[in-house]
C-alpha atoms as a printed R data frame, in Angstrom:
    type eleno elety resid chain resno       x       y       z
1   ATOM     1    CA   GLY     A     1 -17.338   6.199  -6.740
2   ATOM     2    CA   PHE     A     2 -13.450   7.331  -7.122
3   ATOM     3    CA   ARG     A     3 -12.398   3.953  -7.691
4   ATOM     4    CA   ASP     A     4 -15.009   3.149  -9.975
5   ATOM     5    CA   GLY     A     5 -15.582   6.159 -12.083
6   ATOM     6    CA   THR     A     6 -11.773   7.361 -12.000
7   ATOM     7    CA   VAL     A     7  -9.202   4.481 -11.343
8   ATOM     8    CA   MET     A     8 -10.729   1.614 -13.416
9   ATOM     9    CA   SER     A     9 -11.035   4.224 -16.426
10  ATOM    10    CA   THR     A    10  -7.443   4.166 -16.427
11  ATOM    11    CA   PHE     A    11  -5.240   0.943 -18.198
12  ATOM    12    CA   ALA     A    12  -2.981   1.234 -14.850
13  ATOM    13    CA   GLY     A    13  -5.420   1.355 -12.260
14  ATOM    14    CA   SER     A    14  -8.062  -0.867 -13.990
15  ATOM    15    CA   GLU     A    15  -4.947  -3.426 -14.180
16  ATOM    16    CA   PHE     A    16  -4.131  -3.004 -10.402
17  ATOM    17    CA   MET     A    17  -7.827  -3.132  -9.239
18  ATOM    18    CA   LYS     A    18  -8.063  -6.477 -11.153
19  ATOM    19    CA   ALA     A    19  -5.301  -8.134  -9.267
20  ATOM    20    CA   PHE     A    20  -6.620  -6.580  -6.029
21  ATOM    21    CA   ASN     A    21 -10.090  -7.530  -5.918
22  ATOM    22    CA   ALA     A    22  -8.750 -11.157  -6.570
23  ATOM    23    CA   TRP     A    23  -6.811 -10.670  -3.603
24  ATOM    24    CA   TYR     A    24  -9.219  -8.681  -1.400
25  ATOM    25    CA   TYR     A    25 -12.474 -10.596  -2.063
26  ATOM    26    CA   SER     A    26 -11.093 -13.879  -1.566
27  ATOM    27    CA   PHE     A    27 -11.617 -13.087   2.024
28  ATOM    28    CA   SER     A    28 -13.162  -9.965   2.849
29  ATOM    29    CA   PRO     A    29 -16.503 -11.197   2.785
30  ATOM    30    CA   TYR     A    30 -15.787 -13.473   5.766
31  ATOM    31    CA   ILE     A    31 -14.209 -11.404   7.764
32  ATOM    32    CA   ALA     A    32 -16.589  -8.145   6.910
33  ATOM    33    CA   ASP     A    33 -19.717 -11.185   8.088
34  ATOM    34    CA   PHE     A    34 -17.718 -11.900  11.492
35  ATOM    35    CA   ILE     A    35 -17.156  -8.511  12.460
36  ATOM    36    CA   SER     A    36 -20.522  -7.416  11.797
37  ATOM    37    CA   LYS     A    37 -21.382  -9.805  14.569
38  ATOM    38    CA   GLN     A    38 -19.058  -9.045  16.935
39  ATOM    39    CA   PRO     A    39 -20.094  -4.743  18.282
40  ATOM    40    CA   LEU     A    40 -16.622  -4.286  20.275
41  ATOM    41    CA   LEU     A    41 -15.066  -5.292  17.481
42  ATOM    42    CA   LYS     A    42 -17.340  -3.677  14.851
43  ATOM    43    CA   GLY     A    43 -16.337  -0.081  17.138
44  ATOM    44    CA   ALA     A    44 -12.824  -1.394  17.258
45  ATOM    45    CA   MET     A    45 -12.395  -1.295  13.200
46  ATOM    46    CA   LYS     A    46 -14.183   1.757  12.310
47  ATOM    47    CA   ILE     A    47 -11.778   4.025  14.528
48  ATOM    48    CA   ILE     A    48  -8.846   1.711  12.855
49  ATOM    49    CA   LEU     A    49 -10.434   2.283   8.931
50  ATOM    50    CA   TYR     A    50 -10.923   6.144   9.711
51  ATOM    51    CA   PRO     A    51  -7.036   7.176   8.462
52  ATOM    52    CA   LEU     A    52  -7.585   5.277   5.860
53  ATOM    53    CA   MET     A    53 -10.582   7.692   4.407
54  ATOM    54    CA   GLY     A    54  -7.903  10.513   5.230
55  ATOM    55    CA   ILE     A    55  -5.422   8.490   3.310
56  ATOM    56    CA   LEU     A    56  -7.391   7.836   0.346
57  ATOM    57    CA   HIS     A    57  -9.161  11.442   0.166
58  ATOM    58    CA   ILE     A    58  -5.260  12.746  -0.317
59  ATOM    59    CA   SER     A    59  -4.884  10.125  -2.800
60  ATOM    60    CA   ALA     A    60  -7.792  11.464  -4.791
61  ATOM    61    CA   LEU     A    61  -6.354  15.209  -4.454
62  ATOM    62    CA   THR     A    62  -3.040  13.583  -5.515
63  ATOM    63    CA   TYR     A    63  -4.517  12.462  -8.714
64  ATOM    64    CA   SER     A    64  -6.774  15.729  -9.377
65  ATOM    65    CA   ALA     A    65  -3.605  17.539  -9.098
66  ATOM    66    CA   LEU     A    66  -2.474  15.175 -11.820
67  ATOM    67    CA   SER     A    67  -5.691  15.028 -14.083
68  ATOM    68    CA   PHE     A    68  -3.991  16.224 -16.998
69  ATOM    69    CA   SER     A    69  -2.085  12.851 -17.665
70  ATOM    70    CA   PRO     A    70  -4.350  10.315 -16.647
71  ATOM    71    CA   GLU     A    71  -2.043   7.388 -16.541
72  ATOM    72    CA   LEU     A    72   0.012   9.139 -14.538
73  ATOM    73    CA   ALA     A    73  -1.966  10.978 -12.066
74  ATOM    74    CA   VAL     A    74  -3.437   6.990 -10.999
75  ATOM    75    CA   VAL     A    75   0.183   5.669 -10.584
76  ATOM    76    CA   ALA     A    76   0.805   8.512  -8.023
77  ATOM    77    CA   THR     A    77  -2.204   7.756  -6.308
78  ATOM    78    CA   GLY     A    78  -1.253   4.766  -6.135
79  ATOM    79    CA   LEU     A    79   2.077   5.716  -4.602
80  ATOM    80    CA   VAL     A    80   0.636   8.500  -2.354
81  ATOM    81    CA   ALA     A    81  -2.295   5.783  -0.920
82  ATOM    82    CA   SER     A    82   0.267   2.908  -0.522
83  ATOM    83    CA   GLY     A    83   3.246   5.280   0.673
84  ATOM    84    CA   LEU     A    84   0.743   6.229   3.360
85  ATOM    85    CA   ILE     A    85  -0.659   3.395   4.406
86  ATOM    86    CA   GLY     A    86   3.239   1.739   5.026
87  ATOM    87    CA   ILE     A    87   3.164   4.805   7.447
88  ATOM    88    CA   VAL     A    88  -0.024   4.536   9.146
89  ATOM    89    CA   TYR     A    89  -0.626   0.784   9.972
90  ATOM    90    CA   PHE     A    90   2.673  -1.309   8.695
91  ATOM    91    CA   ALA     A    91   5.219   0.849  10.295
92  ATOM    92    CA   PRO     A    92   3.905   0.398  13.777
93  ATOM    93    CA   LEU     A    93   3.901  -3.273  13.123
94  ATOM    94    CA   SER     A    94   7.120  -3.322  12.193
95  ATOM    95    CA   LEU     A    95   8.842  -0.829  14.822
96  ATOM    96    CA   ILE     A    96   6.724  -3.137  17.580
97  ATOM    97    CA   THR     A    97   8.089  -6.575  16.198
98  ATOM    98    CA   LEU     A    98  12.062  -5.119  16.052
99  ATOM    99    CA   ARG     A    99  11.820  -3.734  19.472
100 ATOM   100    CA   CYS     A   100   9.873  -7.051  20.647
101 ATOM   101    CA   VAL     A   101  13.178  -9.402  18.702
102 ATOM   102    CA   LYS     A   102  16.098  -6.916  20.628
103 ATOM   103    CA   ARG     A   103  18.912  -9.144  18.646
104 ATOM   104    CA   HIS     A   104  16.965  -7.998  15.676
105 ATOM   105    CA   ARG     A   105  16.742  -4.074  16.560
106 ATOM   106    CA   ARG     A   106  18.360  -2.646  13.543
107 ATOM   107    CA   LEU     A   107  17.353  -3.599   9.890
108 ATOM   108    CA   ASN     A   108  20.006  -4.576   7.130
109 ATOM   109    CA   PRO     A   109  20.418  -1.766   4.580
110 ATOM   110    CA   SER     A   110  21.010  -4.268   2.000
111 ATOM   111    CA   HIS     A   111  17.274  -5.381   2.569
112 ATOM   112    CA   LEU     A   112  15.931  -1.806   1.311
113 ATOM   113    CA   LYS     A   113  18.202  -1.860  -1.316
114 ATOM   114    CA   GLY     A   114  16.872  -4.564  -2.851
115 ATOM   115    CA   LEU     A   115  13.051  -3.110  -2.051
116 ATOM   116    CA   THR     A   116  14.295  -0.499  -3.923
117 ATOM   117    CA   ALA     A   117  15.496  -2.297  -6.638
118 ATOM   118    CA   ILE     A   118  12.064  -4.139  -7.147
119 ATOM   119    CA   TRP     A   119  10.146  -0.635  -6.498
120 ATOM   120    CA   ILE     A   120  12.889   0.748  -9.474
121 ATOM   121    CA   ALA     A   121  11.754  -2.266 -12.005
122 ATOM   122    CA   SER     A   122   8.076  -1.820 -11.183
123 ATOM   123    CA   ILE     A   123   8.004   1.748 -12.376
124 ATOM   124    CA   ALA     A   124   9.939   0.194 -15.166
125 ATOM   125    CA   LEU     A   125   7.613  -2.244 -15.972
126 ATOM   126    CA   ILE     A   126   4.697   0.288 -15.450
127 ATOM   127    CA   CYS     A   127   6.268   2.348 -18.350
128 ATOM   128    CA   PHE     A   128   6.680  -1.054 -20.532
129 ATOM   129    CA   ALA     A   129   3.185  -1.930 -20.121
130 ATOM   130    CA   GLU     A   130   1.966   1.383 -20.908
131 ATOM   131    CA   ALA     A   131   4.097   1.649 -24.210
132 ATOM   132    CA   THR     A   132   2.609  -2.164 -25.174
133 ATOM   133    CA   ALA     A   133  -0.366  -2.222 -24.036
134 ATOM   134    CA   THR     A   134   0.179  -5.668 -22.517
135 ATOM   135    CA   GLN     A   135  -2.167  -6.322 -19.457
136 ATOM   136    CA   PRO     A   136  -0.783  -9.195 -17.281
137 ATOM   137    CA   VAL     A   137   2.664  -7.026 -17.163
138 ATOM   138    CA   MET     A   138   0.860  -3.934 -15.793
139 ATOM   139    CA   MET     A   139  -1.204  -6.028 -13.491
140 ATOM   140    CA   ALA     A   140   1.955  -7.676 -11.739
141 ATOM   141    CA   ALA     A   141   3.858  -4.304 -11.939
142 ATOM   142    CA   THR     A   142   1.141  -2.103 -10.269
143 ATOM   143    CA   ALA     A   143   0.534  -5.136  -7.507
144 ATOM   144    CA   MET     A   144   4.908  -4.631  -7.351
145 ATOM   145    CA   LEU     A   145   5.020  -1.457  -7.205
146 ATOM   146    CA   VAL     A   146   2.141  -0.954  -4.482
147 ATOM   147    CA   LEU     A   147   4.009  -3.842  -2.268
148 ATOM   148    CA   SER     A   148   7.147  -2.860  -2.506
149 ATOM   149    CA   THR     A   149   6.462   1.203  -1.486
150 ATOM   150    CA   LEU     A   150   4.128  -0.199   1.483
151 ATOM   151    CA   THR     A   151   7.173  -1.870   2.469
152 ATOM   152    CA   LEU     A   152   9.950   0.165   1.812
153 ATOM   153    CA   THR     A   153   7.810   3.311   3.599
154 ATOM   154    CA   ALA     A   154   6.741   1.022   6.492
155 ATOM   155    CA   LEU     A   155  10.907   0.024   7.289
156 ATOM   156    CA   THR     A   156  12.263   3.330   6.429
157 ATOM   157    CA   THR     A   157   9.862   4.654   8.589
158 ATOM   158    CA   THR     A   158  10.871   2.341  11.424
159 ATOM   159    CA   GLN     A   159  14.807   2.912  10.851
160 ATOM   160    CA   ARG     A   160  14.255   6.386  11.206
161 ATOM   161    CA   ILE     A   161  12.136   5.935  14.708
162 ATOM   162    CA   ILE     A   162  14.535   3.337  15.858
163 ATOM   163    CA   GLN     A   163  17.574   5.605  15.197
164 ATOM   164    CA   LYS     A   164  15.724   8.385  16.944
165 ATOM   165    CA   LEU     A   165  15.128   6.137  19.809
166 ATOM   166    CA   ASN     A   166  18.662   4.933  20.030
């Protein structure tokens, strides 16, 4: 309901959802069908997806707090959701990967600077797309914002954990 009634009612949200749905539905029906036929996997997926429900709830609260400006609210919602997903789901994977590849245990700060530049550019492009009502730019900019936020939060969290462990 939140996605269809709220996110899709905004320009930024609807353009992001077009890009997301094209990607997500290109593979998810096949995976869902496979999981539905595997009782152990089905149970495991429920557990794995449980934090996502909390993240999406927090994201909806973010929208509510900023609902006086729906476009700002939906971008902030995307930032919160993608940041938390990066921390909860991708940081552990990157930490395990970096710990397994011992010679590359440290993250290169220049990579984080490059990702930060992409993140800033995506915000600028969202502002441009809002001002000009340019659909393809908004679609690309919102996807770029989500992906760069996921990556930055995951890698920054991983970097902090590695620093604490060393």
